Coordinates of C-alpha atoms in Angstrom, one line a residue:
M1 CA 12.5 15.4 -4.7
R2 CA 10.9 17.0 -1.7
R3 CA 8.0 19.5 -2.0
R4 CA 5.7 21.5 0.0
R5 CA 5.8 21.5 3.8
L6 CA 2.9 20.3 6.1
P7 CA 1.0 23.4 6.8
I8 CA 0.0 23.9 3.2
I9 CA -1.0 20.2 2.8
A10 CA -3.0 20.3 6.1
A11 CA -4.9 23.4 4.9
L12 CA -5.6 21.7 1.6
L13 CA -7.0 18.6 3.4
L14 CA -9.3 20.8 5.6
L15 CA -10.8 22.3 2.6
A16 CA -11.5 18.9 1.1
V17 CA -13.6 17.8 4.1
P18 CA -17.4 18.3 3.6
S19 CA -19.0 20.8 6.1
V20 CA -21.1 18.0 7.4
L21 CA -18.0 16.5 8.9
R22 CA -16.9 19.7 10.6
A23 CA -19.9 19.6 13.0
D24 CA -18.3 17.0 15.2
T25 CA -14.6 17.3 15.1
I26 CA -11.9 17.6 17.8
T27 CA -8.3 18.7 17.8
A28 CA -5.8 16.6 19.7
M29 CA -1.9 16.8 19.6
G30 CA -2.3 19.4 16.9
R31 CA -4.2 17.2 14.5
R32 CA -7.9 17.4 13.4
Y33 CA -10.1 14.3 14.3
V34 CA -13.5 13.5 12.7
S35 CA -16.3 11.6 14.5
I36 CA -16.8 8.0 13.3
R37 CA -20.5 8.7 13.4
D38 CA -20.1 11.2 10.7
V39 CA -17.7 8.9 8.8
A40 CA -20.3 6.3 8.8
A41 CA -22.9 8.8 7.4
R42 CA -20.3 9.9 4.8
Y43 CA -20.3 6.5 3.4
G44 CA -24.0 5.4 4.0
M45 CA -22.6 2.7 6.2
T46 CA -24.0 1.0 9.5
L47 CA -22.1 1.8 12.7
L48 CA -21.6 -0.8 15.5
D49 CA -19.8 0.6 18.5
Q50 CA -18.7 -2.4 20.8
G51 CA -16.6 -0.2 23.0
Y52 CA -13.3 -2.0 22.3
R53 CA -13.9 -1.7 18.6
V54 CA -16.1 0.0 16.1
I55 CA -17.4 -1.8 12.9
L56 CA -18.6 0.0 9.8
S57 CA -20.5 -2.2 7.3
G58 CA -22.6 -1.7 4.2
T59 CA -22.2 -1.0 0.5
G60 CA -20.2 -4.2 0.1
K61 CA -17.5 -2.8 2.5
R62 CA -16.3 -3.5 6.1
A63 CA -14.0 -1.7 8.4
E64 CA -12.9 -2.4 11.9
L65 CA -11.2 0.4 14.0
Y66 CA -9.8 0.2 17.5
P67 CA -9.3 3.1 20.0
D68 CA -5.6 3.9 20.5
K69 CA -4.5 1.3 18.0
R70 CA -3.0 2.1 14.6
Q71 CA -3.8 -1.2 13.0
A72 CA -7.3 -1.3 11.4
Y73 CA -9.0 -3.9 9.2
F74 CA -10.6 -3.1 5.7
N75 CA -12.5 -6.0 4.3
Y76 CA -10.6 -8.1 6.7
V77 CA -7.2 -6.9 5.4
P78 CA -4.9 -5.4 8.2
V79 CA -4.1 -1.8 7.2
S80 CA -1.8 0.5 9.3
L81 CA -3.5 3.9 10.0
S82 CA -1.3 6.9 10.2
F83 CA -2.5 7.8 13.7
A84 CA -4.6 5.8 16.3
P85 CA -8.3 6.7 16.6
L86 CA -9.2 8.5 19.7
K87 CA -12.0 7.6 22.2
K88 CA -13.7 10.7 23.5
G89 CA -17.2 9.6 24.3
R90 CA -17.3 8.2 20.7
L91 CA -14.5 7.2 18.4
Y92 CA -12.7 9.9 16.3
V93 CA -10.4 9.2 13.4
S94 CA -7.7 11.5 12.2
Q95 CA -8.6 13.8 9.2
T96 CA -5.4 12.5 7.4
D97 CA -6.5 8.9 7.8
L98 CA -10.1 9.8 6.5
L99 CA -8.7 11.3 3.3
T100 CA -5.7 9.0 2.7
T101 CA -7.0 5.6 4.0
L102 CA -10.8 5.5 4.8
D103 CA -12.0 7.4 1.7
P104 CA -10.0 5.3 -0.9
L105 CA -10.8 1.9 0.8
L106 CA -14.4 2.5 1.6
N107 CA -15.5 4.7 -1.1
P108 CA -13.2 4.3 -4.1
A109 CA -15.3 6.5 -6.2
C110 CA -13.6 9.4 -4.5
V111 CA -10.3 8.4 -6.3
P112 CA -10.1 10.1 -9.7
R113 CA -10.3 8.0 -12.8
H114 CA -6.8 6.6 -13.8
R115 CA -6.1 4.9 -17.0
I116 CA -3.2 2.3 -17.0
Y117 CA -1.2 1.4 -20.2
T118 CA 2.5 1.0 -18.9
I119 CA 3.5 -0.9 -15.8
V120 CA 6.9 -1.0 -14.5
L121 CA 8.1 -4.2 -12.6
D122 CA 11.0 -3.7 -10.5
P123 CA 12.7 -7.0 -9.4
G124 CA 14.5 -6.0 -6.1
H125 CA 18.3 -6.2 -5.8
G126 CA 20.4 -7.8 -8.6
G127 CA 24.1 -8.0 -9.7
K128 CA 26.4 -7.4 -6.7
D129 CA 23.5 -6.9 -4.5
H130 CA 22.1 -10.3 -3.7
G131 CA 19.4 -9.1 -1.3
G132 CA 18.4 -11.6 1.3
I133 CA 20.3 -15.0 1.2
G134 CA 18.7 -18.2 2.4
A135 CA 20.1 -21.7 2.7
R136 CA 19.1 -22.4 -1.0
Y137 CA 18.1 -19.2 -2.8
R138 CA 19.0 -15.6 -3.1
E139 CA 16.4 -12.7 -3.1
K140 CA 17.6 -11.3 -6.4
N141 CA 16.9 -14.5 -8.3
I142 CA 13.4 -15.0 -6.8
T143 CA 12.3 -11.4 -7.5
L144 CA 13.5 -11.7 -11.2
Q145 CA 11.6 -14.9 -11.7
L146 CA 8.5 -13.5 -10.2
A147 CA 8.6 -10.3 -12.1
R148 CA 8.9 -12.3 -15.4
K149 CA 5.8 -14.3 -14.4
V150 CA 3.7 -11.3 -13.4
G151 CA 4.9 -9.4 -16.5
D152 CA 3.7 -12.3 -18.8
L153 CA 0.3 -12.4 -17.2
L154 CA -0.2 -8.7 -17.3
R155 CA 1.0 -8.4 -20.9
R156 CA -1.7 -10.9 -22.0
S157 CA -4.3 -8.6 -20.4
G158 CA -3.0 -5.8 -22.8
Y159 CA -0.7 -3.8 -20.6
N160 CA 2.8 -2.5 -21.8
I161 CA 5.2 -4.2 -19.4
L162 CA 8.7 -2.9 -18.7
Y163 CA 11.3 -4.2 -16.2
T164 CA 13.8 -2.0 -14.3
R165 CA 16.2 -5.2 -14.9
S166 CA 15.7 -8.0 -17.1
G167 CA 18.9 -9.9 -15.9
D168 CA 21.3 -9.9 -13.1
Q169 CA 22.2 -6.2 -13.3
T170 CA 23.2 -3.9 -10.4
L171 CA 20.9 -0.9 -10.1
T172 CA 20.7 1.9 -7.7
L173 CA 17.3 2.9 -6.0
K174 CA 17.5 6.1 -7.8
Q175 CA 17.9 4.4 -11.2
R176 CA 14.8 2.3 -10.6
S177 CA 12.5 5.4 -10.0
A178 CA 14.2 7.2 -12.8
F179 CA 13.5 4.4 -15.2
A180 CA 9.8 4.5 -14.4
N181 CA 9.5 8.2 -14.5
A182 CA 11.4 8.4 -17.8
R183 CA 8.9 6.1 -19.4
K184 CA 6.0 7.8 -17.9
A185 CA 4.7 4.6 -16.3
Q186 CA 1.1 4.4 -14.8
L187 CA 2.0 1.8 -12.1
F188 CA 5.2 0.7 -10.4
L189 CA 5.5 -2.5 -8.5
S190 CA 8.7 -3.3 -6.5
L191 CA 9.1 -7.0 -5.7
H192 CA 11.2 -8.0 -2.6
V193 CA 11.7 -11.0 -0.3
N194 CA 11.9 -10.4 3.4
A195 CA 14.3 -11.7 6.0
A196 CA 14.5 -11.6 9.9
G197 CA 16.8 -12.5 12.6
D198 CA 13.9 -14.5 14.1
R199 CA 13.8 -17.5 11.6
S200 CA 10.2 -18.4 12.7
V201 CA 8.8 -15.1 11.2
T202 CA 6.7 -15.7 8.1
G203 CA 4.2 -13.9 5.9
I204 CA 3.4 -11.3 3.3
E205 CA 3.4 -7.5 3.8
T206 CA 2.8 -4.7 1.3
Y207 CA 4.0 -1.0 1.5
A208 CA 2.5 2.2 0.3
I209 CA 4.3 5.5 0.9
A210 CA 3.4 7.1 4.3
P211 CA 1.4 10.5 3.8
S212 CA 3.1 13.7 4.4
G213 CA 3.0 14.7 8.1
T214 CA 2.7 11.1 9.4
P215 CA 5.0 8.6 10.8
S216 CA 5.8 5.4 8.9
T217 CA 4.3 2.2 10.4
A218 CA 7.5 1.2 12.1
A219 CA 8.2 4.8 13.4
R220 CA 6.7 7.2 15.9
Q221 CA 8.1 10.5 14.5
A222 CA 6.2 12.1 11.8
D223 CA 7.9 13.3 8.6
S224 CA 6.5 16.5 7.3
D225 CA 8.3 16.5 3.9
R226 CA 6.0 15.8 0.9
Y227 CA 7.6 13.5 -1.7
V228 CA 6.8 12.9 -5.5
G229 CA 5.1 9.6 -4.3
N230 CA 2.6 11.5 -2.2
R231 CA 0.9 12.9 -5.1
Y232 CA -0.7 9.5 -5.4
D233 CA -1.6 8.7 -1.7
R234 CA -5.1 7.7 -2.5
Y235 CA -4.1 5.6 -5.4
N236 CA -1.3 4.0 -3.5
I237 CA -3.2 2.7 -0.6
L238 CA -6.0 1.4 -2.9
L239 CA -3.4 -0.4 -5.2
A240 CA -1.7 -1.9 -2.1
A241 CA -5.0 -3.2 -0.6
C242 CA -6.1 -4.8 -3.8
I243 CA -2.8 -6.6 -4.5
H244 CA -2.3 -7.6 -0.9
R245 CA -5.7 -9.2 -0.5
K246 CA -5.2 -11.2 -3.6
M247 CA -1.8 -12.5 -2.4
I248 CA -3.2 -13.6 1.0
L249 CA -6.2 -15.4 -0.5
G250 CA -4.0 -17.0 -3.2
T251 CA -1.3 -18.3 -1.1
K252 CA -2.9 -18.6 2.4
A253 CA 0.4 -17.0 3.8
K254 CA 0.4 -15.2 7.2
D255 CA -1.2 -11.8 6.7
R256 CA 1.3 -9.2 7.9
G257 CA -0.9 -6.4 6.5
V258 CA -0.7 -3.2 4.5
K259 CA 1.9 -0.8 5.9
R260 CA 3.4 2.6 5.3
A261 CA 7.0 3.5 4.8
R262 CA 9.1 5.9 2.9
F263 CA 11.4 3.6 0.8
Q264 CA 13.3 5.5 -1.9
V265 CA 11.6 3.8 -4.7
L266 CA 8.1 4.7 -3.2
R267 CA 9.2 8.3 -2.5
N268 CA 10.6 9.2 -5.9
T269 CA 8.4 7.4 -8.4
N270 CA 6.0 9.7 -10.2
C271 CA 3.0 7.3 -10.5
P272 CA 1.0 4.9 -8.1
A273 CA 3.6 2.6 -6.6
V274 CA 3.8 -0.1 -4.0
L275 CA 6.4 -2.4 -2.6
L276 CA 5.6 -6.1 -2.0
E277 CA 7.4 -8.3 0.5
I278 CA 6.4 -11.8 -0.7
G279 CA 7.7 -13.9 2.2
F280 CA 10.7 -14.5 4.5
I281 CA 13.8 -16.1 3.0
S282 CA 15.0 -16.5 6.5
N283 CA 12.4 -19.1 7.3
S284 CA 13.2 -22.5 5.9
A285 CA 9.7 -23.6 5.0
E286 CA 8.8 -20.2 3.3
E287 CA 12.2 -20.1 1.5
R288 CA 11.2 -23.6 0.0
K289 CA 8.0 -22.2 -1.2
L290 CA 9.5 -19.2 -2.7
G291 CA 11.9 -21.5 -4.6
S292 CA 9.0 -23.4 -6.0
D293 CA 7.9 -22.6 -9.6
A294 CA 4.4 -23.6 -8.6
Y295 CA 4.3 -21.2 -5.7
L296 CA 5.7 -18.2 -7.7
N297 CA 2.9 -19.0 -10.4
T298 CA 0.4 -18.6 -7.6
L299 CA 1.9 -15.4 -6.3
A300 CA 2.2 -14.0 -9.8
R301 CA -1.4 -14.9 -10.6
A302 CA -2.6 -13.1 -7.3
I303 CA -0.5 -9.9 -8.1
A304 CA -1.8 -9.8 -11.6
D305 CA -5.3 -10.2 -10.3
G306 CA -4.8 -7.4 -7.8
V307 CA -3.7 -5.1 -10.5
L308 CA -6.7 -5.9 -12.6
Q309 CA -9.0 -5.4 -9.7
Y310 CA -7.4 -2.0 -8.9
H311 CA -7.8 -1.0 -12.6
R312 CA -11.5 -2.1 -12.8
T313 CA -12.2 -0.1 -9.7
I314 CA -10.4 3.1 -10.9
V315 CA -12.0 3.0 -14.3
K316 CA -15.6 2.6 -12.9
N317 CA -15.1 5.7 -10.8
Q318 CA -16.2 8.1 -13.6

């Protein structure tokens, strides 16, 4: 499922950057970086440089970026950048982050129009694979319940909803992506429950595939391979941010942010795709919530609202 190597992609990205941004760029560690001043001008936003952070605001959007830190905030949602911004007199952001994160989140009009008819919901685990196991519940059952609730809501909004599994079946990761690809889905949502050795850990996190030539959020080593899922980098991050923000607002859970990873279902699915980790079954309080029908209803409504917001944003772009 792997495609072109990084040099070709880097060249295409360079061509995509307007000449106005090439006036103030630097190269560091073999990567091109763009001045945050020119980024602000690109979006028609106000720039506030506080030294320890830079804030972009305007056009109904807001971003906070920090020198030497990969975590940024877009409309108050924590989002992992591929590379930490550099402070060289003024702040510079990587060209990769400009094109695959800042552009979609601060100027969604740059993302081409995208109609959505069929959505595949992927309840994580199933059958012999129980997923995370808590004191009362199993991940595979929670994800299936949630998928059915999300599906019912989205079906009422006019979407064709399909499930990778409708019962307690065992599926490989390859089968899940293949199911969505065979049915030419326009969106793919993989639903999961987290677990940690530290039972105090709680919260919701959302994953989009890491762009080609970048490290995953939890890694330092970049991966130069380009996967099928990378065709939708701009869509993926926008979809992830829309759903994640709605989940946090709806549940008031701890916000663990939007992150990047190369999970197989994200790599191999041929449409915009995200993976949602809706809470920690290893935490007793969060497990009780995840076993509550009322809480799953709240989560389902938030996920469906996130999809609707994403779709409205994309449809308005042209």
